Coordinates of C-alpha atoms and ligand atoms in Angstrom, one line a residue:
X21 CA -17.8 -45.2 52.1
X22 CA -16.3 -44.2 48.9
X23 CA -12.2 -43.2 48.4
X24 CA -13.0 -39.9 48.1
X25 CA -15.3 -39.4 51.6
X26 CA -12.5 -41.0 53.2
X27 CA -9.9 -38.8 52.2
X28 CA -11.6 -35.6 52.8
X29 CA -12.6 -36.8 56.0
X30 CA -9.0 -38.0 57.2
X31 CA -7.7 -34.0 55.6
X32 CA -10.5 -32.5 58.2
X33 CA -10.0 -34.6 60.6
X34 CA -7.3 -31.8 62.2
X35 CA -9.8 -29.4 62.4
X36 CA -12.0 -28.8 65.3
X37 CA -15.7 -29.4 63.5
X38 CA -17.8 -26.0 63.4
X39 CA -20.4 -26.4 66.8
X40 CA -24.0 -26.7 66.8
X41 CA -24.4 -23.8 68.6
X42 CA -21.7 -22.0 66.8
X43 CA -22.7 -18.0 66.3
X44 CA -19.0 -16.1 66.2
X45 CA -19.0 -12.4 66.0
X46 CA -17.4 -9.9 63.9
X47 CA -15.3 -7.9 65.5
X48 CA -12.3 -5.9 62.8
X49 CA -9.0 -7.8 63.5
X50 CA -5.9 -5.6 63.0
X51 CA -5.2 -7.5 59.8
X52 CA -8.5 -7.0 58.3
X53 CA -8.6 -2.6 59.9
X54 CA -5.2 -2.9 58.2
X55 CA -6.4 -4.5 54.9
X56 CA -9.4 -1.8 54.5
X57 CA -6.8 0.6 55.0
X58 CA -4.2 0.0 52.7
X59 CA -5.7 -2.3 49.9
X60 CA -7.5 -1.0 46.9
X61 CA -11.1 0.5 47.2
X62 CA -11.7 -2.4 44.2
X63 CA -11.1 -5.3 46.9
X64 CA -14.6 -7.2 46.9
X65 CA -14.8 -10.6 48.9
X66 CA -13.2 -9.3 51.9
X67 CA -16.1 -6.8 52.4
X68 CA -18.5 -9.5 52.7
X69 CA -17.0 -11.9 53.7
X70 CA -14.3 -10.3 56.5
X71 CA -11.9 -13.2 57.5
X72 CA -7.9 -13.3 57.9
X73 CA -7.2 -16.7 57.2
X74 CA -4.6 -19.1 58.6
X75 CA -4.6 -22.3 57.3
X76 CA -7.0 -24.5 55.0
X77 CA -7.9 -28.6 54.8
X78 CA -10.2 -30.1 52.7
X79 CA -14.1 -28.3 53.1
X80 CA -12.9 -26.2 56.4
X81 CA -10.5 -23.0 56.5
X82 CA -9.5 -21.4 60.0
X83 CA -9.2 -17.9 60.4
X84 CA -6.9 -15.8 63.0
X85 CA -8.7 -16.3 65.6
X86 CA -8.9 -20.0 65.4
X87 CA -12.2 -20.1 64.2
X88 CA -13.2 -23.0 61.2
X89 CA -15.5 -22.1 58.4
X90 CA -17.1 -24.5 55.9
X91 CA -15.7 -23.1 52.9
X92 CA -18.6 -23.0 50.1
X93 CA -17.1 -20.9 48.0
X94 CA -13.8 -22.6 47.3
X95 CA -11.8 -20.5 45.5
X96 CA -14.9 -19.6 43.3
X97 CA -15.4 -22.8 42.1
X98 CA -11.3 -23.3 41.9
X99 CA -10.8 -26.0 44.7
X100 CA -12.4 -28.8 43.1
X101 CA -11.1 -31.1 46.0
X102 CA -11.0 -28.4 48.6
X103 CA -7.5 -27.2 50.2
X104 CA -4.6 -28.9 50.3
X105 CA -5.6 -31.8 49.0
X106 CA -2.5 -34.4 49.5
X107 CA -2.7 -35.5 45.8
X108 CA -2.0 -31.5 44.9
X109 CA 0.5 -31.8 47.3
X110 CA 2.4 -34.5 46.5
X111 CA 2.5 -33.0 43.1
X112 CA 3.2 -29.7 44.3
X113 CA 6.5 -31.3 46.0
X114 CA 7.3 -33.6 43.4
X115 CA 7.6 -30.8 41.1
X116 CA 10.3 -29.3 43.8
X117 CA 12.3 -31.8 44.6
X118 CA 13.1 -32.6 40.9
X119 CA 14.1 -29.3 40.5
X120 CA 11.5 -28.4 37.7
X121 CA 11.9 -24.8 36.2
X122 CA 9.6 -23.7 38.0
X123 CA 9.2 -20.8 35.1
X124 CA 8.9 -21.5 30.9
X125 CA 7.4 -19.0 28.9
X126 CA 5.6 -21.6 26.9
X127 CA 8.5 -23.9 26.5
X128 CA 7.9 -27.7 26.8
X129 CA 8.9 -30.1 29.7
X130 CA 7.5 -33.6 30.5
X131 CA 5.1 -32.3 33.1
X132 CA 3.5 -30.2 30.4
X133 CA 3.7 -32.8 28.0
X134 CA 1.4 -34.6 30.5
X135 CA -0.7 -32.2 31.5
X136 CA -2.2 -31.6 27.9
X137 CA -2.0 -36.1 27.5
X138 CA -4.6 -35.8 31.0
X139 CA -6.5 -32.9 29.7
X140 CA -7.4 -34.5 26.0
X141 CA -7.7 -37.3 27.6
X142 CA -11.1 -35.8 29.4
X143 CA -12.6 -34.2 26.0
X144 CA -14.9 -36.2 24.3
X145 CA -13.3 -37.8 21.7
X146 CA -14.7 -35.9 18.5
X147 CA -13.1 -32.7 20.2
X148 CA -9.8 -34.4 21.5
X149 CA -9.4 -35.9 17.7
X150 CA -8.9 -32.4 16.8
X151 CA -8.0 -30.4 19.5
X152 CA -5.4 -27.6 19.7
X153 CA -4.5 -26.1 22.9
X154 CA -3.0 -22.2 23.5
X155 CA -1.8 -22.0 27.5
X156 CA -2.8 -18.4 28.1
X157 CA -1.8 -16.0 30.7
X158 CA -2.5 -17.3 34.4
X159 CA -6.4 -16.1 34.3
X160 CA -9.7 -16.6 33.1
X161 CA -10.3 -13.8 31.5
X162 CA -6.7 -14.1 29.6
X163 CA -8.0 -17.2 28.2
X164 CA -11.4 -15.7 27.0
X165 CA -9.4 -13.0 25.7
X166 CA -7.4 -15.2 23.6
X167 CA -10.4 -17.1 22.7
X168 CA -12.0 -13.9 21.0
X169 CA -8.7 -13.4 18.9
X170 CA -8.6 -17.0 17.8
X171 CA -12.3 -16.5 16.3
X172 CA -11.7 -13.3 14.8
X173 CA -8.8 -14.6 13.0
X174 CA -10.1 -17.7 12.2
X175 CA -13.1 -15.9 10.6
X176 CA -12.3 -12.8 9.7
X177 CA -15.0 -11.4 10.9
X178 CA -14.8 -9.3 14.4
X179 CA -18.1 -9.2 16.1
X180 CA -19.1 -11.6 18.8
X181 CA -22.7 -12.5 20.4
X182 CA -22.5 -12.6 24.1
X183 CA -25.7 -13.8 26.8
X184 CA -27.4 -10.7 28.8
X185 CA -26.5 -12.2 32.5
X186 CA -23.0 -13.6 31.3
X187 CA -19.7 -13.0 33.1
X188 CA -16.8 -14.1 31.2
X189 CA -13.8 -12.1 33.0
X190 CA -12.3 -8.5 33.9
X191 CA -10.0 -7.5 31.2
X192 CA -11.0 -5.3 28.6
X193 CA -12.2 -7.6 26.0
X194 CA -13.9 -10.0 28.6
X195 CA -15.9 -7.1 30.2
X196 CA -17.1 -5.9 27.0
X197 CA -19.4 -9.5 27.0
X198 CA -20.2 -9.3 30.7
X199 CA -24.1 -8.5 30.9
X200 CA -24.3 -6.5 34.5
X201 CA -23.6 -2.7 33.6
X202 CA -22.2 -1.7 36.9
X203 CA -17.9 -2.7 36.2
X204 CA -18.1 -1.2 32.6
X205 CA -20.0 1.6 33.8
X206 CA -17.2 4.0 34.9
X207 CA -15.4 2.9 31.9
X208 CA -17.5 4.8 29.4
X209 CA -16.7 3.5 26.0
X210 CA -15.3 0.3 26.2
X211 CA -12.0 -0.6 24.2
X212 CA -13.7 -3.5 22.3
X213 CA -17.2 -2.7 21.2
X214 CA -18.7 -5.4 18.6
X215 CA -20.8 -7.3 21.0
X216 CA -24.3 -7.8 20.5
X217 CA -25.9 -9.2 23.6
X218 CA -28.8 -11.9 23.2
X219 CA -31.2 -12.7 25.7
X220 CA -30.0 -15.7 28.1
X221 CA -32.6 -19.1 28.4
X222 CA -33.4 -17.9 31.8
X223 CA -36.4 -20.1 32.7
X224 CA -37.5 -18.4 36.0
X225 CA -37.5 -14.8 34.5
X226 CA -37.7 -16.3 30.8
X227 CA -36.9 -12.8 29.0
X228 CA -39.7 -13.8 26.4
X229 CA -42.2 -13.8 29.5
X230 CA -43.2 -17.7 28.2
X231 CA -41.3 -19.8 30.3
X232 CA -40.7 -23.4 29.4
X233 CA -40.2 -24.6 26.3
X234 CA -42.1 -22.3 24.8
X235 CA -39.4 -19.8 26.3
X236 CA -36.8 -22.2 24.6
X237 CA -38.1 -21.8 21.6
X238 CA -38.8 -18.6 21.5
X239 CA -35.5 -18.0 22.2
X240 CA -33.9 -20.2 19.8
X241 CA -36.2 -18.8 16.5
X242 CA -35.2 -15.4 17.9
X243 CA -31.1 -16.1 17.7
X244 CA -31.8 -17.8 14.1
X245 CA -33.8 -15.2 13.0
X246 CA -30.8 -12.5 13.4
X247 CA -28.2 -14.4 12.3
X248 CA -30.4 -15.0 9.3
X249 CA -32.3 -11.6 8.6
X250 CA -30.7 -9.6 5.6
X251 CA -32.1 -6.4 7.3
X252 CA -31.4 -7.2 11.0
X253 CA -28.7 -5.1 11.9
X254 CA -26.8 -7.5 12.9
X255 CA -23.6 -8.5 11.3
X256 CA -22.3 -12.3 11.0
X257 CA -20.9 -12.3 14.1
X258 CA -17.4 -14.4 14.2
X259 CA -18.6 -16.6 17.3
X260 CA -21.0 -16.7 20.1
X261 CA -19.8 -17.0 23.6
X262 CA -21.6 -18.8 26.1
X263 CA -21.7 -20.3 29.5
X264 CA -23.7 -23.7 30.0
X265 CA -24.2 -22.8 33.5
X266 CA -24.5 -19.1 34.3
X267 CA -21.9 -18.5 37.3
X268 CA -21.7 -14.9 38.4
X269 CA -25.2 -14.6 36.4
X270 CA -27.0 -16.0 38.8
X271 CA -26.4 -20.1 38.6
X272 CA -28.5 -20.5 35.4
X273 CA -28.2 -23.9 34.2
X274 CA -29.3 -23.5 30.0
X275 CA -32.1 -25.5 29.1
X276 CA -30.2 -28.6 26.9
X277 CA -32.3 -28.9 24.4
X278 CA -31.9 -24.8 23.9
X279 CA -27.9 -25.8 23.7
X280 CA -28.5 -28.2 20.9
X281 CA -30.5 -25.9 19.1
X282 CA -27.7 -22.9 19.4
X283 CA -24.8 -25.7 18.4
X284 CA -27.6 -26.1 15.1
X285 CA -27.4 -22.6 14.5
X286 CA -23.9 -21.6 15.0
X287 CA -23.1 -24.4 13.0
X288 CA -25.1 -23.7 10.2
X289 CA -24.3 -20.0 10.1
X290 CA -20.7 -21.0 10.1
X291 CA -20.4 -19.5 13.4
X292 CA -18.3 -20.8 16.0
X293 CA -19.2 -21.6 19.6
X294 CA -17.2 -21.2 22.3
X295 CA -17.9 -22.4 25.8
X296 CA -16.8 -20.5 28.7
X297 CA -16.2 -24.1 30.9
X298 CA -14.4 -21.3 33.7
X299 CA -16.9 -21.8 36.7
X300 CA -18.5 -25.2 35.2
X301 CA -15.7 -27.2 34.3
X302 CA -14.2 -30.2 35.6
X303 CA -16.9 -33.0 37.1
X304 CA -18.6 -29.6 39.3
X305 CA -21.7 -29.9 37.6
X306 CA -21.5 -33.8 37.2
X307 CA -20.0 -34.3 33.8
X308 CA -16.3 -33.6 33.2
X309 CA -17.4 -30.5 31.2
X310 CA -20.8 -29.1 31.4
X311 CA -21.7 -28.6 27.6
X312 CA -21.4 -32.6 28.1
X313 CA -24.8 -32.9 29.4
X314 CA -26.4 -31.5 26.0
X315 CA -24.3 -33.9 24.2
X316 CA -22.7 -30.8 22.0
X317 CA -19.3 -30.2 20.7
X318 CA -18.3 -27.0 21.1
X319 CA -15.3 -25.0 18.9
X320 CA -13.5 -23.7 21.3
X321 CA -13.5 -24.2 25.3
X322 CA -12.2 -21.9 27.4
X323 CA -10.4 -23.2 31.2
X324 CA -9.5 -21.8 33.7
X325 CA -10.2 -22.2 37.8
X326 CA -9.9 -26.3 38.9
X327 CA -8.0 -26.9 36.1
X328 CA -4.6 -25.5 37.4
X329 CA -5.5 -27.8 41.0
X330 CA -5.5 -24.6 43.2
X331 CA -2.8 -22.6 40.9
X332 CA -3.3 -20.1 38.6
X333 CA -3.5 -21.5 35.3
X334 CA -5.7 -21.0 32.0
X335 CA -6.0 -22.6 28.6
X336 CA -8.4 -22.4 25.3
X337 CA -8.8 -25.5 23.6
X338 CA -10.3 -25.3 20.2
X339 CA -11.1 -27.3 16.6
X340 CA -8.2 -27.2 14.4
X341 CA -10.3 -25.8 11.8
X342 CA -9.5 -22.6 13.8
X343 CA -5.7 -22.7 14.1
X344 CA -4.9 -20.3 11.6
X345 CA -3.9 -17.3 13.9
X346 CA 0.3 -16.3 13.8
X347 CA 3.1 -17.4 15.8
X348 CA 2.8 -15.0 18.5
X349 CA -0.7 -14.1 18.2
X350 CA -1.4 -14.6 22.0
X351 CA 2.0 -14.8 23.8
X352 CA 2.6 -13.6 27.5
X353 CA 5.3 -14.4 30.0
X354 CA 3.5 -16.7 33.1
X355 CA 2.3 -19.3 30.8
X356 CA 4.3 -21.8 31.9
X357 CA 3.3 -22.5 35.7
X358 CA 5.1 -26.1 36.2
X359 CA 3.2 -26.2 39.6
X360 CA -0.3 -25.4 38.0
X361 CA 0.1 -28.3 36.0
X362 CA 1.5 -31.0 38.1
X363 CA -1.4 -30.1 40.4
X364 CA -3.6 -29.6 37.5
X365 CA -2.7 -33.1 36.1
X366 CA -3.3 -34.6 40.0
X367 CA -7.0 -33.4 39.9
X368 CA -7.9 -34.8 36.4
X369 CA -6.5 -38.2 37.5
X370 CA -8.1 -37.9 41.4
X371 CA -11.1 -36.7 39.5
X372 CA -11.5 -39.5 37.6
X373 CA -9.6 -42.5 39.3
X374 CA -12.3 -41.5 42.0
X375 CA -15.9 -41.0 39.8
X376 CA -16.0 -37.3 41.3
X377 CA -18.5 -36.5 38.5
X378 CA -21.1 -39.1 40.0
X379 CA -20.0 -38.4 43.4
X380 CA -20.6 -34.3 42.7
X381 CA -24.1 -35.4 40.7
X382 CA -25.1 -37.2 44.0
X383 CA -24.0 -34.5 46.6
X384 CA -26.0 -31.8 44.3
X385 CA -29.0 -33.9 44.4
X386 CA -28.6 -34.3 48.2
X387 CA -28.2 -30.9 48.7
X388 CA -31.0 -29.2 46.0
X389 CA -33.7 -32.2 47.8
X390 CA -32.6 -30.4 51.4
X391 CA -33.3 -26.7 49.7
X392 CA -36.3 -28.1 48.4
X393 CA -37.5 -28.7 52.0
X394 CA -36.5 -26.2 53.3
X395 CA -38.5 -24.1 50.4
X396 CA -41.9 -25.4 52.0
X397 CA -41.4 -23.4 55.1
X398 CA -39.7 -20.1 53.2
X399 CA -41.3 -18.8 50.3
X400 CA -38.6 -16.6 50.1
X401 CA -36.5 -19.3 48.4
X402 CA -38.3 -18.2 44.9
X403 CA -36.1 -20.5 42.5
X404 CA -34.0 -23.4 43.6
X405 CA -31.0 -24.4 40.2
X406 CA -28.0 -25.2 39.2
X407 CA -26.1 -28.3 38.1
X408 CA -24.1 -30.9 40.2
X409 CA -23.0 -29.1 43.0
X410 CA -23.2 -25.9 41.0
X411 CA -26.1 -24.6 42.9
X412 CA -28.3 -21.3 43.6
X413 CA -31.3 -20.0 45.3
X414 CA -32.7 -16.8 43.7
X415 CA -34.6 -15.2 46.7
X416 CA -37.5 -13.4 46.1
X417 CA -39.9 -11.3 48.3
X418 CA -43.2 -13.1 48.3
X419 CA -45.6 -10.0 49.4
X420 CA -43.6 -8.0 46.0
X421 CA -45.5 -7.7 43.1
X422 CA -45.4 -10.5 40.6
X423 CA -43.9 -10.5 37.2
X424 CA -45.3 -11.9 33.9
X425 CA -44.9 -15.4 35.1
X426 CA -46.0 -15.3 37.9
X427 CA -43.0 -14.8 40.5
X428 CA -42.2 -12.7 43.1
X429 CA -39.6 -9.7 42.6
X430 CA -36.0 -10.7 43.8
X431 CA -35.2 -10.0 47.4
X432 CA -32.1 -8.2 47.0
X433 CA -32.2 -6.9 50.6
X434 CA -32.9 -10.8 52.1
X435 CA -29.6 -12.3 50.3
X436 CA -26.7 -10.1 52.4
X437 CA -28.4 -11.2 55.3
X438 CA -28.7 -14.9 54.9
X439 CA -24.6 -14.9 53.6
X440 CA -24.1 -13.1 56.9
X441 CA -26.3 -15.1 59.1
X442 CA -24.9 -18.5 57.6
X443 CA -21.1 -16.6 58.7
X444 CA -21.9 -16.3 61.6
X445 CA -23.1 -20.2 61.9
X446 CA -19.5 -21.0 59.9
X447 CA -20.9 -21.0 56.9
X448 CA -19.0 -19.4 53.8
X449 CA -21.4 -18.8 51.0
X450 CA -20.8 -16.2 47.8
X451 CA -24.0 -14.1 46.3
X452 CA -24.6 -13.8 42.8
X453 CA -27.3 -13.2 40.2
X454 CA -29.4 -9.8 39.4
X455 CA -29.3 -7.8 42.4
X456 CA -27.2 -9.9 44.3
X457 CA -30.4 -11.6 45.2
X458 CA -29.2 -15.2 44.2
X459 CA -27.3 -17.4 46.7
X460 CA -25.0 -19.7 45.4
X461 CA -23.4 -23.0 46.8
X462 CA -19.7 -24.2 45.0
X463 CA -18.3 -26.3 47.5
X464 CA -15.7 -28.6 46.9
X465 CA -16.9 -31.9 44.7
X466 CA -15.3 -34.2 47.5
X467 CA -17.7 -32.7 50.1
X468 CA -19.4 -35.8 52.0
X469 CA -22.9 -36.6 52.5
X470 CA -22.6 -35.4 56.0
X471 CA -21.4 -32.6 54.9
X472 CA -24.2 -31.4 52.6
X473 CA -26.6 -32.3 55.6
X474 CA -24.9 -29.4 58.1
X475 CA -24.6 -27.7 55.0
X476 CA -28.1 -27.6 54.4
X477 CA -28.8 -27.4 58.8
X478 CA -27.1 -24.0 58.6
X479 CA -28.2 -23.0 56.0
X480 CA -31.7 -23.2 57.2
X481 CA -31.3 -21.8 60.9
X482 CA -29.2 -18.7 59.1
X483 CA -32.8 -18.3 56.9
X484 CA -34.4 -18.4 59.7
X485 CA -32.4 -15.6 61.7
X486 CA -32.5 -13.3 58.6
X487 CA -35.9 -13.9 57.5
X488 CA -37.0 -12.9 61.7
X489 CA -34.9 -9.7 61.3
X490 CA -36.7 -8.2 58.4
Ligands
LIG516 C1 -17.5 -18.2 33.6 C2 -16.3 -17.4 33.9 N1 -15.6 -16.9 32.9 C3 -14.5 -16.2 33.2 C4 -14.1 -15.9 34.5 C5 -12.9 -15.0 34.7 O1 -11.9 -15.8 35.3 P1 -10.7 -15.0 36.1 O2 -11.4 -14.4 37.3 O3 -9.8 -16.1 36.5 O4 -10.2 -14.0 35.2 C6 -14.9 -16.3 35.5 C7 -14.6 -16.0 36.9 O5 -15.3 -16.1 37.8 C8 -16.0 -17.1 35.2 O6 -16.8 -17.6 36.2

């Protein structure tokens, strides 16, 4: 039994294990009437997923009513080793009872000084030769915002290429390179506008109809083509902006040998790349970063999510070659979350002292081999991907009318009821993708073997329920 089974399994041990036979019902607590009644109309997770939580160990949370939930989601993808982990803990209180300013602008201290030692000290050593590093405001999106005004200084140019499926964040900037419609919608013109959207090496609905690596390539001569055309339309754009895994998109791992053709391309075109490592970062999809499995080295990286172990906290890390923006160029007051990075610095070591990248490979293989059983008996489980134990299923009606390749239409109604059914089993799982049709499995990367086996159980019976109810 590896270090890391053991711990999770002593964390969990306090909870009482979710039943066989569990099926709890929904009934609206007085916390939750009380949430829908006084928070925003914009609150999303608690509409699908309607829990008051109490208290949270390793994979499990418990809710008001004393009820434990596997916790799939995880914070989004933030709890790389689940809740309360006692190594973010320990760093949590360390940072406390040394009496830490607990707030520093972007001042230095030696926790910081640390922090950025652990963090180059996962880069791959042509990036961490010349790394620079700009602690953002406590968010994603902060950090993607700051990426885009690192490029466009850098260059001098101000466009940006963004994927059609990509999510990169909420603020302004960020939602101007989001591909769904529906948030910017309401918006009408949106503040930053130079964004040219490209279409995303989406094998299953491969936007060239080929599929394959004839989609691949497709793809790639299509990107080179209007970086290259004199009468495209297309300005030189100052970066391109991409995720190696598609989160929110759908769990869309890119084709590798696609990524090595757009690092070719970018390069050449004196483009830079920047890789949104949000969502994929940190040993989830079973390399430290995920832009590690093509073998590239991106310009700039953009963190977020495990990185602050459980706290908010976001950086961009980036080629010197780009460091040419002013002092003040990107400033903000909560960059300096002491907490963030004492916990952030515990999970790089845990994550590493402990192999969670091969231990997350091994539990995603586990897991996508039980999906891929299951998909014998449902051929509503259309498209089973990911990376590590960054996983989807798109689901797909299989009496709908198939597309160019082949495949059944997405089963948009099927996915609400599977995330419900697998509730109500104790199951927390997050929906993604076009439609929402796209189930999508983050748990945390110290979830056992075990674990992805009741995982997988539930999941199954909860298919089962909301396949019968159709
Ligand atoms: C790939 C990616 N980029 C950016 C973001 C935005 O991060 P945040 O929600 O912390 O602003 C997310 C959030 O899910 C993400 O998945």
């Amino acid at each position: 039994m590896s270090v890391a089974t053991r711990l999770v399994q002593d964390q969990s041990a306090r909870f009482t294990p979710v039943p066989a036979d569990t099926l709890y019902q929904f009934n609206e607590s007085p916390l939750l009437a009380r949430q829908s009644q006084q928070e925003s109309n914009a609150r999303s997770y608690p509409r699908r997923i309607p829990l008051a939580l109490k208290r949270a160990k390793g994979l499990y949370v418990e809710d008001v009513e004393g009820r434990t939930f596997i916790d799939c989601l995880a914070g989004a993808g933030t709890l790389a080793l689940g809740h309360n982990h006692p190594v973010v803990i320990e760093a949590i209180q360390r940072v406390l009872a040394d009496e830490l300013p607990l707030h520093t602008l972007d001042l230095t201290t030696p926790v910081k000084d640390q922090f950025v030692q652990d963090l180059f000290g996962l880069l791959p050593k042509a990036l961490a030769a010349q790394a620079k590093i700009q602690f953002c405001g406590p968010t994603g999106t902060d950090a993607v915002e700051a990426a885009l005004k690192l490029v466009r200084t850098a260059t001098g140019r101000s466009t940006v290429l963004s994927f059609q499926g990509g999510y990169h964040g909420m603020s302004q900037g960020a939602l101007s390179l989001m591909g769904s419609l529906g948030p910017k919608k309401p918006l009408g013109a949106l503040l930053s506008s130079g964004v040219q959207f490209m279409p995303y090496p989406y094998d299953y609905r491969c936007p060239f109809g080929l599929g394959g690596a004839q989609g691949v390539k497709a793809n790639l001569h299509y990107l080179e083509n209007l970086l290259n055309d004199p009468e495209g339309g297309v300005q030189l754009p100052a970066a391109v902006i991409v995720e190696v895994v598609q989160g929110e998109g759908g769990v869309i791992p890119a084709d590798l040998d696609w990524l090595r053709g757009l690092r070719r391309i970018t390069e050449k075109a004196g483009v830079a790349l920047i890789v949104d490592e949000i969502q994929s970062g940190f040993a989830r999809t079973g390399k430290m970063f995920a832009f590690e499995h093509a073998g590239i080295i991106p310009d700039v990286v953009v963190m977020s999510k495990a990185i602050g172990g459980s706290l908010p906290l976001a950086v961009v890390v980036y080629r010197d070659w780009l460091d040419t923006w002013l002092p003040g160029a990107h400033a903000g007051t909560f960059r300096g979350n002491q907490m963030a990075m004492a916990a952030g610095s515990a999970v790089m070591r845990y994550l590493v002292e402990h192999k969670v990248c091969e231990h997350a490979a091994a539990m995603g293989k586990r897991l996508n081999e039980h999906l891929r059983i299951l998909q014998r008996d449902f051929p509503q489980l259309g498209d089973i991907r990911g990376r590590g134990l960054m996983l989807g299923v798109e689901l797909v009606d299989p009496t709908g009318v198939t597309d160019a390749l082949g495949h059944p239409p997405a089963f948009a109604r099927l996915a609400p009821l599977v995330q419900r059914e697998c509730l109500k089993r104790g199951l927390i799982l997050e929906l993604g993708g076009r439609l929402g049709a796209v189930v999508r499995f983050l748990p945390p990367l110290v979830i056992t073997a075990s674990e992805i086996d009741r995982v997988a159980e539930i999941f199954g019976r909860a298919l089962a329920a909301a396949t019968a109810s159709l």
